[in-house]
Structures are given as C-alpha cells and as structure tokens.
Short mmCIF file of C-alpha atoms in Angstrom, two decimals:
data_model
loop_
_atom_site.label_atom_id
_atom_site.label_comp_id
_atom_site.label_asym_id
_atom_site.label_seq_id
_atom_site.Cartn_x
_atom_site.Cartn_y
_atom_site.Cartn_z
CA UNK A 1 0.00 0.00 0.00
CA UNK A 2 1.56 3.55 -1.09
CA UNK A 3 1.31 6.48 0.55
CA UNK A 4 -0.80 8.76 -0.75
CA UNK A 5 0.64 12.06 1.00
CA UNK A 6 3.68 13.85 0.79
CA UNK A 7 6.19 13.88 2.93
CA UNK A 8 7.20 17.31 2.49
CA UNK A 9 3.96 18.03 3.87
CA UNK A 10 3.70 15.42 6.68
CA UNK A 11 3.46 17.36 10.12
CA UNK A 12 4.37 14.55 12.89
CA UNK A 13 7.80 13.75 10.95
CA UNK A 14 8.87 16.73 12.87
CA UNK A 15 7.09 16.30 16.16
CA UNK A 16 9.60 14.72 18.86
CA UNK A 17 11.64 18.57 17.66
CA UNK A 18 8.85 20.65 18.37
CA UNK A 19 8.01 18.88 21.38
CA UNK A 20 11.55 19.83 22.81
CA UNK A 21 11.47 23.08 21.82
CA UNK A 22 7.95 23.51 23.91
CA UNK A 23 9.17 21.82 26.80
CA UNK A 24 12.22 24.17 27.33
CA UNK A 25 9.97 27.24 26.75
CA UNK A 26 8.03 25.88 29.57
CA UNK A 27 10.72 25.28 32.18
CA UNK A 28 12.51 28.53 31.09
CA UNK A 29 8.97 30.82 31.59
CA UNK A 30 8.70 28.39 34.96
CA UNK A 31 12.09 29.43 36.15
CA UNK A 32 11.41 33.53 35.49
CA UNK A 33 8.47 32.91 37.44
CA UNK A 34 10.45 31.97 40.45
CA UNK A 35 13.00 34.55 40.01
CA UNK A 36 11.13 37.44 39.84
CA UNK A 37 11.78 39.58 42.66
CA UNK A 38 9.16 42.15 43.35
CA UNK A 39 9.42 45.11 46.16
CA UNK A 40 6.94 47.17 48.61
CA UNK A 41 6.62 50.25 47.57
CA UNK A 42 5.75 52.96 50.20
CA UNK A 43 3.91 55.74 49.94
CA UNK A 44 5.64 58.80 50.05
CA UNK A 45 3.80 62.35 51.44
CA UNK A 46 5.61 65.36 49.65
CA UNK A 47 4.92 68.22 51.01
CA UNK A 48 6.46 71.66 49.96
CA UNK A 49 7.13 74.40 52.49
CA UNK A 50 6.62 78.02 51.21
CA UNK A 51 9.62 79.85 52.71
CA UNK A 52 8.17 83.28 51.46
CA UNK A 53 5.13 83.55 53.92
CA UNK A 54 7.75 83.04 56.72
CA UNK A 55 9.83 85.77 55.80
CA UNK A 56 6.97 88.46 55.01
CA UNK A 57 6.63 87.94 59.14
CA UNK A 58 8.04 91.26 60.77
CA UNK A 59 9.94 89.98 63.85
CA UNK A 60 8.73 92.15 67.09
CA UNK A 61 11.75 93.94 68.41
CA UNK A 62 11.77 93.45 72.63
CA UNK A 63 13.84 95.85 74.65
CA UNK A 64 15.65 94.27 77.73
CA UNK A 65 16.03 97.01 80.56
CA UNK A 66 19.52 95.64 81.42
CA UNK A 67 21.17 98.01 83.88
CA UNK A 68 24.05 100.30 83.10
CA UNK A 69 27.29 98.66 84.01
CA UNK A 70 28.73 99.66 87.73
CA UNK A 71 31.51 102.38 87.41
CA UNK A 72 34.85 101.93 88.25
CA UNK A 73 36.23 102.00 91.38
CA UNK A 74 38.00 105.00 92.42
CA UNK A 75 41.98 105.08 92.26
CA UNK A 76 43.44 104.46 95.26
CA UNK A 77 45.31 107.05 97.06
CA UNK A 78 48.91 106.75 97.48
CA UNK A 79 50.02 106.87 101.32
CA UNK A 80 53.45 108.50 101.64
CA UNK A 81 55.05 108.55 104.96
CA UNK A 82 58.24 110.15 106.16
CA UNK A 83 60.49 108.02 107.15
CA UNK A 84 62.92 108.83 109.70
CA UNK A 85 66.57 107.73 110.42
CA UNK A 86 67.01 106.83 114.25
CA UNK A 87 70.92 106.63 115.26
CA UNK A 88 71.62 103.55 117.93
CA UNK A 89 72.16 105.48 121.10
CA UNK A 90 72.86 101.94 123.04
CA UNK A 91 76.07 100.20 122.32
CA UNK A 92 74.51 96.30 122.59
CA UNK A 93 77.56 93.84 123.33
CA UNK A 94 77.95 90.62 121.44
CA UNK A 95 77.43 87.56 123.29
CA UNK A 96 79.83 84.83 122.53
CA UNK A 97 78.70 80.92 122.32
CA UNK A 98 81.60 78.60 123.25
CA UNK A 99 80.72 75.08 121.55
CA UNK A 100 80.28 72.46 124.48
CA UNK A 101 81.60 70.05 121.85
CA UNK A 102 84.93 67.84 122.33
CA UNK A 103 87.88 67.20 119.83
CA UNK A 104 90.33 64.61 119.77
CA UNK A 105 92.28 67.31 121.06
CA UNK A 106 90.62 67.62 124.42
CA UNK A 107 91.90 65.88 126.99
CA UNK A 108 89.70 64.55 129.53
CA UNK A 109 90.68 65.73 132.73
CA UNK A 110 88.09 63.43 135.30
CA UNK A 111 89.45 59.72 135.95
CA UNK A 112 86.98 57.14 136.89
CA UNK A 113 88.27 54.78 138.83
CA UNK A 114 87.55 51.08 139.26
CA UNK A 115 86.44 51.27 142.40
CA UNK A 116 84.05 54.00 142.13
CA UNK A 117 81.99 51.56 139.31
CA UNK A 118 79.15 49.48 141.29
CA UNK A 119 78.78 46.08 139.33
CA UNK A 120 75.09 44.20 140.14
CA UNK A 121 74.52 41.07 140.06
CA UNK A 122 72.25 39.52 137.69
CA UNK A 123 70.53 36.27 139.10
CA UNK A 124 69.61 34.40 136.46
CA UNK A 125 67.36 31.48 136.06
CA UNK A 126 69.56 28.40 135.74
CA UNK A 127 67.87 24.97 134.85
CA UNK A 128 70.59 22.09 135.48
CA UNK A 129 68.57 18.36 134.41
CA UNK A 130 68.34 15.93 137.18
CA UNK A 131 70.32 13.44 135.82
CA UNK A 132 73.17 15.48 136.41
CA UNK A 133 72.90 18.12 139.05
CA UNK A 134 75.15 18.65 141.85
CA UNK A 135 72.81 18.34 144.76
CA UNK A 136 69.29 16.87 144.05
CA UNK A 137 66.05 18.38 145.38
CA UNK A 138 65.74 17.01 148.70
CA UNK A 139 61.85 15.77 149.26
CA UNK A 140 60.50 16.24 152.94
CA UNK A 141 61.80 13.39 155.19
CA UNK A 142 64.90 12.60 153.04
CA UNK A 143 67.06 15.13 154.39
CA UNK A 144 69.65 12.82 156.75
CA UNK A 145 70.76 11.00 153.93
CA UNK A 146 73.86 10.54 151.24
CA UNK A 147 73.52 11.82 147.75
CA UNK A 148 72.98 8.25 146.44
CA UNK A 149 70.46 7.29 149.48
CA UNK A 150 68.83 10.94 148.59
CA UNK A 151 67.98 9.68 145.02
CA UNK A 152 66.06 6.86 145.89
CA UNK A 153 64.38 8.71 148.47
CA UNK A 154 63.32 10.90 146.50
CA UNK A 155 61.81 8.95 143.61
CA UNK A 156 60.15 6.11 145.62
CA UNK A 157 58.48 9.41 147.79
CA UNK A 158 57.48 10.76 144.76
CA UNK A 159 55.80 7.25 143.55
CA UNK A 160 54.29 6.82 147.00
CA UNK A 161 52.88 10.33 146.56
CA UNK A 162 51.06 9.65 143.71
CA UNK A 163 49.50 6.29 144.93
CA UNK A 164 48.35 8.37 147.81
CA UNK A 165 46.75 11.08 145.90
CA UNK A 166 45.35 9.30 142.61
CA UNK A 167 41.68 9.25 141.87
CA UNK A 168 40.27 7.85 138.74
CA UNK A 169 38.26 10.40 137.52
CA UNK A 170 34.09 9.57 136.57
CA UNK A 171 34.28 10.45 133.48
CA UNK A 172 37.22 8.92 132.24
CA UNK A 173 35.84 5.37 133.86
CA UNK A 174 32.13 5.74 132.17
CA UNK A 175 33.54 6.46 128.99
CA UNK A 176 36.72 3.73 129.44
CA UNK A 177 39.44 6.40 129.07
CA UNK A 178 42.43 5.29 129.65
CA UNK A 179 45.84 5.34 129.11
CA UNK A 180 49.53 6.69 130.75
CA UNK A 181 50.25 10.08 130.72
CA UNK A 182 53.64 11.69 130.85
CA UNK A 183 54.05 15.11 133.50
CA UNK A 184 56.62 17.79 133.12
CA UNK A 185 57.16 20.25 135.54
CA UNK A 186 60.32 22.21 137.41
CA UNK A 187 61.43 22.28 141.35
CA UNK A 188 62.07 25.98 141.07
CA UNK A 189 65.05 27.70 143.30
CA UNK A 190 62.56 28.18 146.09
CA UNK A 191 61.51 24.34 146.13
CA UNK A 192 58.13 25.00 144.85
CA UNK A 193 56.30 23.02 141.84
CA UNK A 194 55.89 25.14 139.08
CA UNK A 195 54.99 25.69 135.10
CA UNK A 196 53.05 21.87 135.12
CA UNK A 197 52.46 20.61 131.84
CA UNK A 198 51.06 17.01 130.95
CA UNK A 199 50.74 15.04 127.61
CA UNK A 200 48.09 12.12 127.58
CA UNK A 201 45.67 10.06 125.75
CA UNK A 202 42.60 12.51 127.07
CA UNK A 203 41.82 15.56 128.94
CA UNK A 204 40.46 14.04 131.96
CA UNK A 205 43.41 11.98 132.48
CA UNK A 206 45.88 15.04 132.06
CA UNK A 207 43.89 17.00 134.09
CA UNK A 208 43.91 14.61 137.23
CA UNK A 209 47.69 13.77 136.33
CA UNK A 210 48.43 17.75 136.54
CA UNK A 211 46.42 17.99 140.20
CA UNK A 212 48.24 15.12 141.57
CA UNK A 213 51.61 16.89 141.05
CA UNK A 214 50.12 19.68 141.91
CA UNK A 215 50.09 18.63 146.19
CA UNK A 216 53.36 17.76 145.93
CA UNK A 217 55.08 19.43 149.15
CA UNK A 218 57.81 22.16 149.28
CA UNK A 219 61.27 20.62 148.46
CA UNK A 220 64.73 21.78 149.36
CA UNK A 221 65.89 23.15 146.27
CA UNK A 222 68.31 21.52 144.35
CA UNK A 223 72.48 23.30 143.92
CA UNK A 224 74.64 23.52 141.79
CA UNK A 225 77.71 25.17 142.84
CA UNK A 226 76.45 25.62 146.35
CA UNK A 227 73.72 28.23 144.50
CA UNK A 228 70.28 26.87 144.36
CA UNK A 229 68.67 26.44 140.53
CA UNK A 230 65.73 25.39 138.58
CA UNK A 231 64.90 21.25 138.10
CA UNK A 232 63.42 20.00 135.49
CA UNK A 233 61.51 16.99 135.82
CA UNK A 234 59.11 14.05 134.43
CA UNK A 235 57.29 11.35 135.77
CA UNK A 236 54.98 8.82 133.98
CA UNK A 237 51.29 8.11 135.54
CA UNK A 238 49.26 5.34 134.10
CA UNK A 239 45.74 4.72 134.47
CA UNK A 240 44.47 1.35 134.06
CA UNK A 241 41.05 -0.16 134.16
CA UNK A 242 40.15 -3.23 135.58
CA UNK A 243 37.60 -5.73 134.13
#
C-alpha cells in the first residue's frame, strides 16, 4: 500500500523537535516565574514648604532694661610717709657661744676609777637536768641522807605520793578512758612546783595527772655550785582499768 501524502507536507515527521522546543519554553517561563523579585513600595507624602510667607513675618523687636554697668572703682590714694633715720644710742655687746663640743684634742681631765663603778649582780634562772645536778632536790623526810640514798628517796616518795593522791576520775571510767600520761614540771630555786604541763591520751586523764603533782610538798631546792637552781623533771602516771 503507497502512501498517498507527501512527505514534504507530513506534520508529525517533525514532532519529537517541536516537542523539545515547547518543553524548554516551559521550564525557562517556569524558572522567570520563580525569580522574579518584586518590592513594597511605600507611599511617600511630599509636602512643599513656602519659605516666602515666613519671611513676610516682621519679627517684634523686645527691649531688655539691662542696667548700666557699675563704674569703676575709684583710684586708690597713694600713702606716703616720712620716714625717719634713728641713730643707735645703746652700744649692745655681742654675746659669745663657746661650743660644748669635744675634739680629739681635748683631753679629759676626770678619771673614773675602778672602784668608784658598782657592778650588780644579775641572778639568772639556771635549769641544770636531774640526771646530772650537783645536789638533788631534797623531798620532805629525806634530808639525813647521802647523795645516792637521797635519790632513791626521792623517787620512791614521789611514787608513793602519787598512789596516795590518785583518783580515777568519773568520766574517764564511764567512757573507758584510759591510758599513761607523761608530766613535766620544774622544782624551782625556792623548792616550789611550778609551770606543770602534761601530755596524755585525754583531757580528763591530764587534768587529774596535773592535780596530783600539783600537792606535791615544798622541796629543798636543788644546787649547783652551792647556789640553788631550777629542776626539770618528768614522771609517767598510768591509768588502768580493771575488768
């Protein structure tokens, strides 16, 4: 079967072309679209300002009453005065200032002499250990003794003291303090205890350890060089509890 038409005249041969073309015309209108920027537009009030009526005003002239300024003060006078020449009619003497000052020049004419110079004595507070002073403290009742028998006196007094005057305290037994508890303290050059200090597991126990050492008696001091000093001295107490 032949065709009848010609295909100079055939419209689809050229279709799939025209299609294209159509489609980009499409997209390119559909991307303007998006593009397009528009803007607000505001209204704007011009006015005009006629200049001339305002200068056709007359301005109204005001007078200020400002005082006249205050005159100048008057020139002041010009005080002369005689002056007159007085002659000294009194003779004034000089007074002369010897410097009380000494050179190496001056001799010193005053001699001290040695004897005339008081020296005092200073008595100062010595503290000579224990262990090895001269002459011990001498505890009451341990006087008629030797050095070495004066020792032992003196520390087995000094443990018999303490058994005599120890008390367990309360408070120390309800709460099962317990513990040893070392004492420091001096046999000053009077004989008296002083400056008592104490170093324990508690309080309670210091404090009772401290009032204990405390009763001690008046001592003969201890010597040292036949001149009585300061003792140091420490003594352990323990406190135990019993079951």
């Amino acid at each position: 079967m032949q065709v009848k038409k010609k295909p100079e005249v055939d419209v689809s041969r050229n279709s799939s072309l025209y299609f294209a073309i159509g489609l980009n015309l499409m997209l390119l209108s559909t991307y303007l679209m998006f593009e397009h920027k528009s803007y607000k537009t505001e209204d704007l009030v011009v006015e005009t300002i006629n200049i001339d009526d305002y200068l056709d005003e007359d301005i109204e002239i005001i007078n200020l009453n400002i005082p006249p300024p205050p005159p100048p003060p008057p020139a002041l006078a010009i005080i002369t005065e005689d002056i007159k020449v007085v002659e000294d009619i009194i003779e004034i003497e000089e007074t002369i200032i010897e410097s009380s000052e000494m050179s190496q020049t001056d001799i010193i004419a005053e001699v001290v002499r040695v004897e005339d110079v008081e020296v005092e004595e200073v008595e100062e507070d010595i503290e000579v250990p224990f262990a090895v002073i001269e002459n011990i403290p001498v505890f009451p009742g341990c006087e008629n003794k030797t050095k070495t028998e004066q020792k032992a006196c003196f520390e087995n007094a000094m443990k018999s003291h303490v058994r005599k005057n120890f008390r367990y305290p309360d408070d120390a037994i309800e709460n099962g303090i317990y513990g040893k508890v070392f004492v420091l303290f001096v046999i000053d050059k009077t004989g008296h205890v002083a400056r008592i200090k104490s170093r324990g597991p508690d309080k309670v126990l210091e404090t009772e350890a401290e009032r204990i050492i405390g009763l001690l008696p008046k001592m003969t001091p201890g010597k040292q060089r036949g001149r009585p000093v300061t003792v140091p001295y420490s003594i352990p107490i323990n406190f135990v509890l019993e079951n």
